Coordinates of N, CA and C in Angstrom, one line a residue:
F14 N -16.5 -3.4 -14.9 CA -16.7 -3.7 -13.7 C -16.7 -2.7 -12.7
Y15 N -15.8 -1.7 -12.7 CA -15.8 -0.5 -11.8 C -17.0 0.2 -12.1
V16 N -17.4 0.6 -13.4 CA -18.6 1.2 -13.5 C -19.9 0.7 -12.9
V17 N -19.9 -0.4 -13.3 CA -21.1 -1.1 -12.6 C -21.2 -1.3 -11.3
S18 N -20.2 -1.5 -10.5 CA -20.1 -1.6 -9.3 C -20.4 -0.2 -8.6
Q19 N -19.9 0.9 -9.2 CA -20.1 2.2 -8.8 C -21.5 2.6 -8.8
R20 N -22.0 2.1 -9.9 CA -23.5 2.6 -10.4 C -24.4 1.9 -9.2
S21 N -24.0 0.6 -9.0 CA -24.9 -0.1 -8.0 C -24.9 0.3 -6.5
L22 N -23.6 0.8 -6.4 CA -23.4 1.0 -4.9 C -24.0 2.5 -4.7
S23 N -23.9 3.4 -5.4 CA -24.5 4.8 -5.3 C -25.0 5.2 -6.5
P24 N -26.3 5.1 -6.8 CA -27.0 5.3 -8.2 C -26.9 6.7 -8.4
R25 N -27.0 7.6 -7.5 CA -27.2 9.1 -7.6 C -26.0 9.8 -7.9
V26 N -24.8 9.3 -7.4 CA -23.4 10.0 -7.6 C -22.4 9.0 -8.2
W27 N -22.8 8.1 -8.9 CA -21.9 7.3 -9.5 C -21.0 7.7 -10.4
I28 N -21.5 8.8 -11.4 CA -20.6 9.5 -12.2 C -19.4 10.2 -11.6
R29 N -19.9 10.8 -10.5 CA -18.7 11.8 -9.8 C -17.7 10.8 -9.3
S30 N -18.1 9.6 -9.0 CA -17.0 8.9 -8.5 C -16.1 8.1 -9.5
M31 N -16.6 8.3 -10.8 CA -15.9 7.7 -12.0 C -14.6 8.7 -12.2
L32 N -14.7 9.9 -11.9 CA -13.6 10.8 -11.8 C -12.2 10.2 -11.1
Y33 N -12.5 9.5 -10.1 CA -11.3 8.7 -9.4 C -10.8 7.4 -10.0
L34 N -11.6 7.0 -11.0 CA -11.2 5.8 -11.8 C -9.7 5.8 -12.3
P35 N -9.2 7.0 -13.0 CA -7.9 6.7 -13.6 C -6.8 6.8 -12.3
L36 N -7.2 7.5 -11.2 CA -6.2 7.3 -10.1 C -6.2 6.1 -9.5
L37 N -7.4 5.4 -9.5 CA -7.3 3.9 -9.0 C -6.6 3.1 -10.0
I38 N -6.7 3.2 -11.2 CA -6.0 2.3 -12.0 C -4.6 2.6 -12.0
A39 N -4.2 3.9 -12.1 CA -2.7 4.2 -11.8 C -2.3 3.6 -10.5
L40 N -2.9 3.9 -9.5 CA -2.4 3.0 -8.3 C -2.1 1.6 -8.3
G41 N -3.1 0.8 -8.9 CA -3.1 -0.4 -9.3 C -1.9 -0.8 -10.0
I42 N -1.4 -0.2 -11.0 CA -0.6 -0.3 -11.9 C 0.8 -0.1 -11.1
G43 N 0.9 0.9 -10.1 CA 1.9 1.3 -9.3 C 2.4 0.2 -8.4
I44 N 1.4 -0.6 -8.0 CA 1.7 -1.6 -6.6 C 1.9 -3.0 -7.4
S45 N 1.8 -3.0 -8.8 CA 1.8 -4.2 -9.5 C 3.1 -4.9 -9.3
L46 N 4.3 -4.1 -9.3 CA 5.6 -4.9 -8.9 C 5.6 -5.6 -7.6
S47 N 5.2 -4.9 -6.6 CA 5.2 -5.3 -5.3 C 4.4 -6.7 -5.3
N48 N 3.2 -6.6 -5.8 CA 2.2 -7.7 -5.9 C 2.9 -8.9 -6.7
T49 N 3.7 -8.6 -7.8 CA 4.4 -9.6 -8.4 C 5.5 -10.3 -7.7
K50 N 6.2 -9.5 -6.8 CA 7.2 -9.9 -5.9 C 6.5 -11.1 -5.0
A51 N 5.6 -10.3 -4.4 CA 4.9 -11.3 -3.3 C 4.3 -12.6 -3.8
V52 N 3.8 -12.7 -5.2 CA 3.3 -13.9 -5.8 C 4.6 -14.7 -6.0
F53 N 5.8 -14.2 -6.6 CA 6.9 -15.2 -6.8 C 7.5 -15.7 -5.4
E54 N 7.4 -14.9 -4.4 CA 8.0 -15.5 -3.1 C 7.0 -16.4 -2.5
G55 N 5.7 -16.5 -2.8 CA 4.9 -17.3 -2.3 C 4.9 -18.7 -3.2
L56 N 5.2 -18.5 -4.6 CA 5.3 -19.5 -5.4 C 6.5 -20.5 -5.1
F57 N 7.7 -19.7 -4.7 CA 9.0 -20.4 -4.6 C 9.5 -20.6 -3.0
G58 N 8.3 -20.4 -2.3 CA 8.5 -20.7 -0.8 C 9.4 -19.7 -0.2
I59 N 9.7 -18.5 -0.8 CA 10.6 -17.8 -0.1 C 10.0 -17.0 1.0
R60 N 10.6 -17.1 2.3 CA 10.0 -16.5 3.5 C 10.4 -14.9 3.6
S61 N 9.3 -14.1 3.8 CA 9.7 -12.6 3.9 C 8.7 -12.3 5.0
D62 N 9.1 -11.2 5.6 CA 8.2 -10.5 6.6 C 7.0 -9.9 6.0
F63 N 5.8 -10.1 6.5 CA 4.5 -9.5 6.0 C 4.4 -8.2 7.0
V64 N 4.4 -7.1 6.3 CA 4.2 -5.8 6.8 C 3.0 -5.4 6.3
G65 N 2.1 -5.5 7.3 CA 0.7 -5.2 7.2 C 0.4 -3.5 7.4
T66 N -0.6 -3.1 7.3 CA -1.0 -1.7 7.5 C -1.2 -1.6 9.1
P67 N -0.4 -0.7 9.5 CA -0.4 -0.6 11.0 C -1.8 -0.1 11.5
K68 N -2.0 -0.7 12.7 CA -3.3 -0.2 13.4 C -2.8 0.6 14.6
Y69 N -3.1 1.9 14.7 CA -2.7 2.9 15.6 C -3.5 3.0 16.6
N70 N -4.9 2.8 16.7 CA -5.9 2.9 17.6 C -5.9 4.4 18.1
L71 N -6.1 5.3 17.2 CA -6.1 6.7 17.6 C -7.5 7.2 18.0
N72 N -8.2 6.9 18.8 CA -9.4 7.1 19.4 C -9.4 8.2 20.1
D73 N -8.3 8.4 21.0 CA -8.3 9.4 22.2 C -7.8 10.8 21.4
Q74 N -8.3 11.9 22.0 CA -7.9 13.1 21.6 C -6.3 13.3 21.9
S75 N -6.1 12.8 22.9 CA -4.5 13.0 23.2 C -3.4 12.0 22.6
A76 N -4.2 11.2 21.7 CA -3.1 10.1 21.2 C -2.2 10.7 20.1
M77 N -1.0 10.3 20.0 CA 0.1 10.9 19.3 C 0.2 10.0 18.1
W78 N 0.4 10.5 16.9 CA 0.5 9.6 15.8 C 2.0 9.6 15.5
S79 N 2.7 10.5 15.9 CA 4.4 10.4 15.7 C 5.0 9.2 16.1
C80 N 4.6 8.9 17.4 CA 5.2 7.7 18.1 C 4.7 6.3 17.7
R81 N 3.8 6.3 16.8 CA 3.3 5.1 16.4 C 3.4 4.6 15.0
Q82 N 4.2 5.4 14.1 CA 4.4 5.1 12.9 C 5.3 3.8 12.6
S83 N 5.0 3.1 11.6 CA 5.4 1.8 11.3 C 7.1 1.9 10.8
R84 N 7.7 1.0 11.0 CA 9.1 1.0 10.8 C 9.4 0.1 9.5
N85 N 8.9 0.3 8.4 CA 9.0 -0.5 7.0 C 10.1 0.1 6.4
S86 N 11.1 -0.9 6.2 CA 12.4 -0.5 5.2 C 12.1 -0.8 3.8
S87 N 12.2 0.1 2.8 CA 11.7 -0.1 1.6 C 12.8 -0.8 0.7
G88 N 14.0 -0.7 1.1 CA 15.1 -1.4 0.3 C 15.2 -0.8 -1.0
W89 N 15.4 -1.6 -2.2 CA 15.7 -1.4 -3.5 C 14.5 -1.2 -4.2
F90 N 13.4 -1.8 -3.7 CA 12.1 -1.6 -4.6 C 11.8 -0.5 -5.2
P91 N 11.6 0.8 -4.3 CA 11.4 2.1 -4.9 C 12.0 2.4 -6.0
V92 N 13.4 2.0 -5.9 CA 14.4 2.5 -7.1 C 13.9 1.7 -8.4
L93 N 13.3 0.5 -8.2 CA 12.9 -0.4 -9.3 C 11.6 0.2 -9.9
E94 N 10.7 0.7 -8.9 CA 9.5 1.3 -9.4 C 9.7 2.5 -10.2
I95 N 10.8 3.5 -9.6 CA 11.0 4.6 -10.4 C 11.7 4.4 -11.7
A96 N 12.6 3.5 -11.9 CA 13.2 2.9 -13.1 C 11.9 2.7 -14.1
F97 N 11.1 1.9 -13.8 CA 10.0 1.5 -14.4 C 9.3 2.9 -15.1
G98 N 9.0 3.6 -14.1 CA 8.3 5.0 -14.3 C 9.1 5.7 -15.3
L99 N 10.5 5.8 -15.2 CA 11.2 6.5 -16.1 C 11.2 5.8 -17.4
Y100 N 11.2 4.7 -17.5 CA 11.0 4.0 -18.9 C 9.9 4.4 -19.6
Y101 N 8.6 4.5 -18.6 CA 7.5 4.8 -19.5 C 7.5 6.2 -19.7
V102 N 8.2 7.0 -19.0 CA 8.4 8.5 -19.4 C 8.8 8.6 -20.9
L103 N 9.9 7.7 -21.1 CA 10.6 7.6 -22.4 C 9.5 7.0 -23.6
L104 N 8.8 6.2 -23.1 CA 7.7 5.6 -23.9 C 6.7 6.7 -24.3
F105 N 6.4 7.4 -23.4 CA 5.3 8.4 -23.3 C 5.9 9.4 -24.5
A106 N 7.0 9.9 -24.3 CA 7.6 10.7 -25.1 C 7.6 10.4 -26.6
Y107 N 8.0 9.0 -26.7 CA 7.9 8.2 -28.0 C 6.6 8.3 -28.8
V108 N 5.7 7.9 -27.9 CA 4.2 7.9 -28.3 C 3.6 9.3 -28.8
L109 N 4.1 10.3 -28.0 CA 3.8 11.8 -28.6 C 4.5 12.1 -29.8
Q110 N 5.8 11.8 -29.9 CA 6.5 12.1 -31.0 C 6.0 11.2 -32.3
T111 N 5.5 10.0 -31.9 CA 4.9 9.3 -33.3 C 3.5 9.7 -33.5
R112 N 2.9 10.7 -32.7 CA 1.7 11.0 -32.9 C 0.5 10.0 -32.5
N113 N 0.8 9.1 -31.7 CA -0.2 8.0 -31.2 C -1.0 8.6 -30.2
Y114 N -1.7 9.5 -30.2 CA -2.4 10.2 -29.2 C -3.3 9.2 -28.5
L115 N -4.0 8.3 -29.1 CA -5.0 7.5 -28.4 C -4.3 6.7 -27.3
I116 N -3.2 6.3 -27.5 CA -2.4 5.5 -26.7 C -1.8 6.2 -25.5
A117 N -1.7 7.6 -25.7 CA -1.0 8.4 -24.8 C -1.6 8.3 -23.2
P118 N -3.0 8.3 -23.1 CA -3.4 8.5 -21.6 C -3.2 7.1 -21.0
F119 N -3.2 6.0 -21.8 CA -2.9 4.8 -21.1 C -1.3 4.6 -20.6
V120 N -0.4 5.1 -21.5 CA 0.8 5.2 -21.1 C 1.1 6.0 -20.0
F121 N 0.5 7.2 -19.8 CA 0.6 8.0 -18.8 C 0.0 7.4 -17.5
L122 N -0.9 6.5 -17.5 CA -1.3 5.8 -16.3 C -0.2 4.9 -15.9
F123 N 0.6 4.4 -16.6 CA 1.8 3.7 -16.1 C 2.9 4.7 -15.8
V124 N 3.1 5.8 -16.2 CA 4.0 6.7 -15.7 C 3.7 7.2 -14.3
S125 N 2.3 7.6 -14.4 CA 2.2 8.2 -13.0 C 2.0 7.1 -11.9
G126 N 1.4 6.0 -12.2 CA 1.5 5.0 -11.2 C 2.7 4.4 -10.7
F127 N 3.6 4.1 -11.5 CA 5.0 3.7 -11.1 C 5.8 4.9 -10.4
L128 N 5.8 6.2 -10.8 CA 6.4 7.2 -10.3 C 5.9 7.5 -9.0
Y129 N 4.6 7.7 -8.7 CA 3.8 8.0 -7.6 C 4.3 6.7 -6.4
C130 N 4.2 5.4 -6.8 CA 4.6 4.6 -5.6 C 6.2 4.7 -5.4
G131 N 6.9 4.8 -6.4 CA 8.2 4.7 -6.1 C 8.9 6.0 -5.4
V132 N 8.2 7.2 -5.8 CA 8.7 8.4 -5.1 C 8.0 8.5 -3.7
M133 N 6.8 8.0 -3.6 CA 6.3 8.1 -2.0 C 7.0 7.1 -1.3
S134 N 7.4 5.9 -1.6 CA 8.3 5.0 -0.9 C 9.5 5.5 -0.5
L135 N 10.3 6.2 -1.4 CA 11.6 6.7 -1.1 C 11.3 8.1 -0.3
G136 N 10.2 8.9 -0.4 CA 10.0 9.9 0.4 C 9.8 9.4 1.7
Q137 N 8.9 8.4 2.1 CA 8.6 8.1 3.5 C 9.9 7.4 4.0
T138 N 10.7 6.8 3.3 CA 12.1 6.2 3.7 C 13.0 7.4 4.3
W139 N 13.1 8.4 3.3 CA 14.0 9.8 3.6 C 13.4 10.5 4.9
W140 N 12.1 10.5 5.1 CA 11.4 11.1 6.0 C 11.6 10.5 7.5
R141 N 11.7 9.3 7.1 CA 12.0 8.2 8.5 C 13.4 8.4 8.9
L142 N 14.3 8.4 8.0 CA 15.7 8.5 8.1 C 16.0 10.1 8.9
R143 N 15.5 11.0 8.3 CA 15.6 12.5 8.7 C 15.3 12.7 10.2
R144 N 14.0 12.1 10.6 CA 13.6 12.3 11.8 C 14.6 11.4 12.9
G145 N 15.1 10.4 12.4 CA 16.0 9.5 13.3 C 15.1 8.6 14.0
P146 N 15.7 7.5 14.5 CA 14.8 6.5 15.1 C 14.3 7.1 16.4
R147 N 13.0 6.7 16.3 CA 12.0 6.9 17.6 C 11.5 5.6 18.1
T148 N 12.4 5.3 19.3 CA 11.9 4.3 20.0 C 11.2 4.4 21.2
Q149 N 10.3 3.5 21.6 CA 9.4 3.8 22.9 C 10.1 2.9 23.8
T150 N 10.7 3.5 24.9 CA 11.5 2.6 25.9 C 10.3 2.2 26.8
A151 N 9.5 3.0 27.3 CA 8.4 2.6 28.1 C 7.1 2.5 27.6
A152 N 6.1 1.7 28.1 CA 4.8 1.6 27.6 C 4.1 3.1 27.6
S153 N 3.6 3.5 26.5 CA 3.0 4.9 26.3 C 1.6 4.8 26.8
P154 N 1.2 5.6 27.6 CA -0.1 5.8 28.2 C -1.2 5.8 27.1
Y155 N -0.8 6.2 25.9 CA -1.9 6.4 25.0 C -2.1 5.0 24.3
V156 N -1.1 4.2 24.3 CA -1.3 2.9 23.3 C -2.4 2.0 24.2
K157 N -3.2 1.7 23.6 CA -4.1 0.4 24.1 C -4.4 -0.7 23.2
P158 N -4.5 -1.8 23.7 CA -4.5 -3.0 22.8 C -5.8 -2.9 22.0
A159 N -5.5 -3.4 20.8 CA -6.7 -3.3 19.9 C -7.7 -4.3 20.1
V160 N -7.4 -5.3 20.7 CA -8.4 -6.5 21.3 C -8.2 -6.5 22.6
P161 N -8.9 -6.3 23.8 CA -8.7 -6.7 25.0 C -8.4 -8.3 25.2
A162 N -7.6 -8.5 26.1 CA -7.1 -9.9 26.3 C -8.3 -10.7 26.9
E163 N -9.4 -10.2 27.5 CA -10.5 -11.0 27.9 C -11.4 -11.4 26.7
A164 N -11.2 -10.9 25.8 CA -12.0 -11.3 24.5 C -11.6 -12.8 23.9
F165 N -10.7 -13.3 24.4 CA -10.2 -14.6 24.1 C -10.3 -15.5 25.3
P166 N -11.1 -16.6 25.2 CA -11.2 -17.5 26.3 C -9.7 -18.2 26.3
P167 N -9.1 -18.7 27.7 CA -8.0 -19.2 27.8 C -7.8 -20.5 26.9
R168 N -8.8 -21.3 26.9 CA -8.6 -22.5 26.0 C -8.3 -22.1 24.8
L169 N -8.8 -21.2 24.0 CA -8.9 -20.8 22.7 C -7.3 -20.3 22.5
L170 N -6.9 -19.6 23.4 CA -5.3 -18.8 23.4 C -4.4 -20.1 23.5
D171 N -4.6 -21.3 24.4 CA -3.8 -22.4 24.5 C -3.7 -23.1 23.1
S172 N -4.9 -23.3 22.6 CA -5.0 -23.7 21.2 C -4.3 -23.3 20.3
A173 N -4.3 -21.8 20.3 CA -3.6 -20.8 19.1 C -2.1 -21.0 19.4
S174 N -1.6 -21.1 20.5 CA -0.1 -21.2 21.1 C 0.4 -22.6 20.6
A175 N -0.4 -23.6 20.8 CA -0.1 -25.0 20.5 C 0.2 -25.1 18.9
V176 N -0.7 -24.5 18.2 CA -0.6 -24.5 16.7 C 0.6 -23.8 16.4
E177 N 0.8 -22.7 16.9 CA 2.1 -21.9 16.6 C 3.3 -22.8 16.8
S178 N 3.3 -23.5 17.8 CA 4.6 -24.2 18.1 C 4.6 -25.5 17.2
G179 N 3.8 -26.0 16.7 CA 3.8 -27.1 15.8 C 3.3 -28.4 16.3
S180 N 3.0 -28.2 17.8 CA 2.5 -29.5 18.3 C 0.9 -29.6 18.2
D181 N 0.4 -30.9 18.5 CA -0.9 -31.1 18.1 C -1.8 -30.2 19.1
S182 N -2.7 -29.7 18.6 CA -3.5 -28.8 19.4 C -4.6 -29.7 20.1
P183 N -5.0 -29.2 21.3 CA -6.1 -29.8 22.0 C -7.3 -29.7 21.3
G184 N -8.3 -30.4 21.5 CA -9.7 -30.3 20.8 C -10.3 -29.1 21.2
V185 N -10.8 -28.3 20.5 CA -11.3 -27.0 20.8 C -13.0 -27.0 20.5

């Protein structure tokens, strides 16, 4: 699938993009635990906060990145990812000890994926705690709305707020 898609997207340089394929697979393996958690939360109706990718609107030269970073608490999940990574380190050592060299690269994808995601999550949490809380008390002159309010007609906004509150929405 990946090879065919890359070949059709960029026929001249698709072979060079295949060098990133193991990294893509390792990252996919690394995020599999959080994806599994999200699936089970959805299946069992467990409500949790959706923490999406923050949109910073850094179009200006004077825009500051540090005051716009998201405040995502990672909790215990990175520890679980690191535990999985360490398990696969032991499995990798066992694979090498038993001379199953053909399996070793695949096990290494699991090692690198889980450890990368777990260590990066813990590192981001540590960095956030080290810097201390950064709250903006006043509106920053650099922050602009992602979509201007004029983009939505008032009737559409009234319908959206009625739907959110659970009442019957007026016909749109």
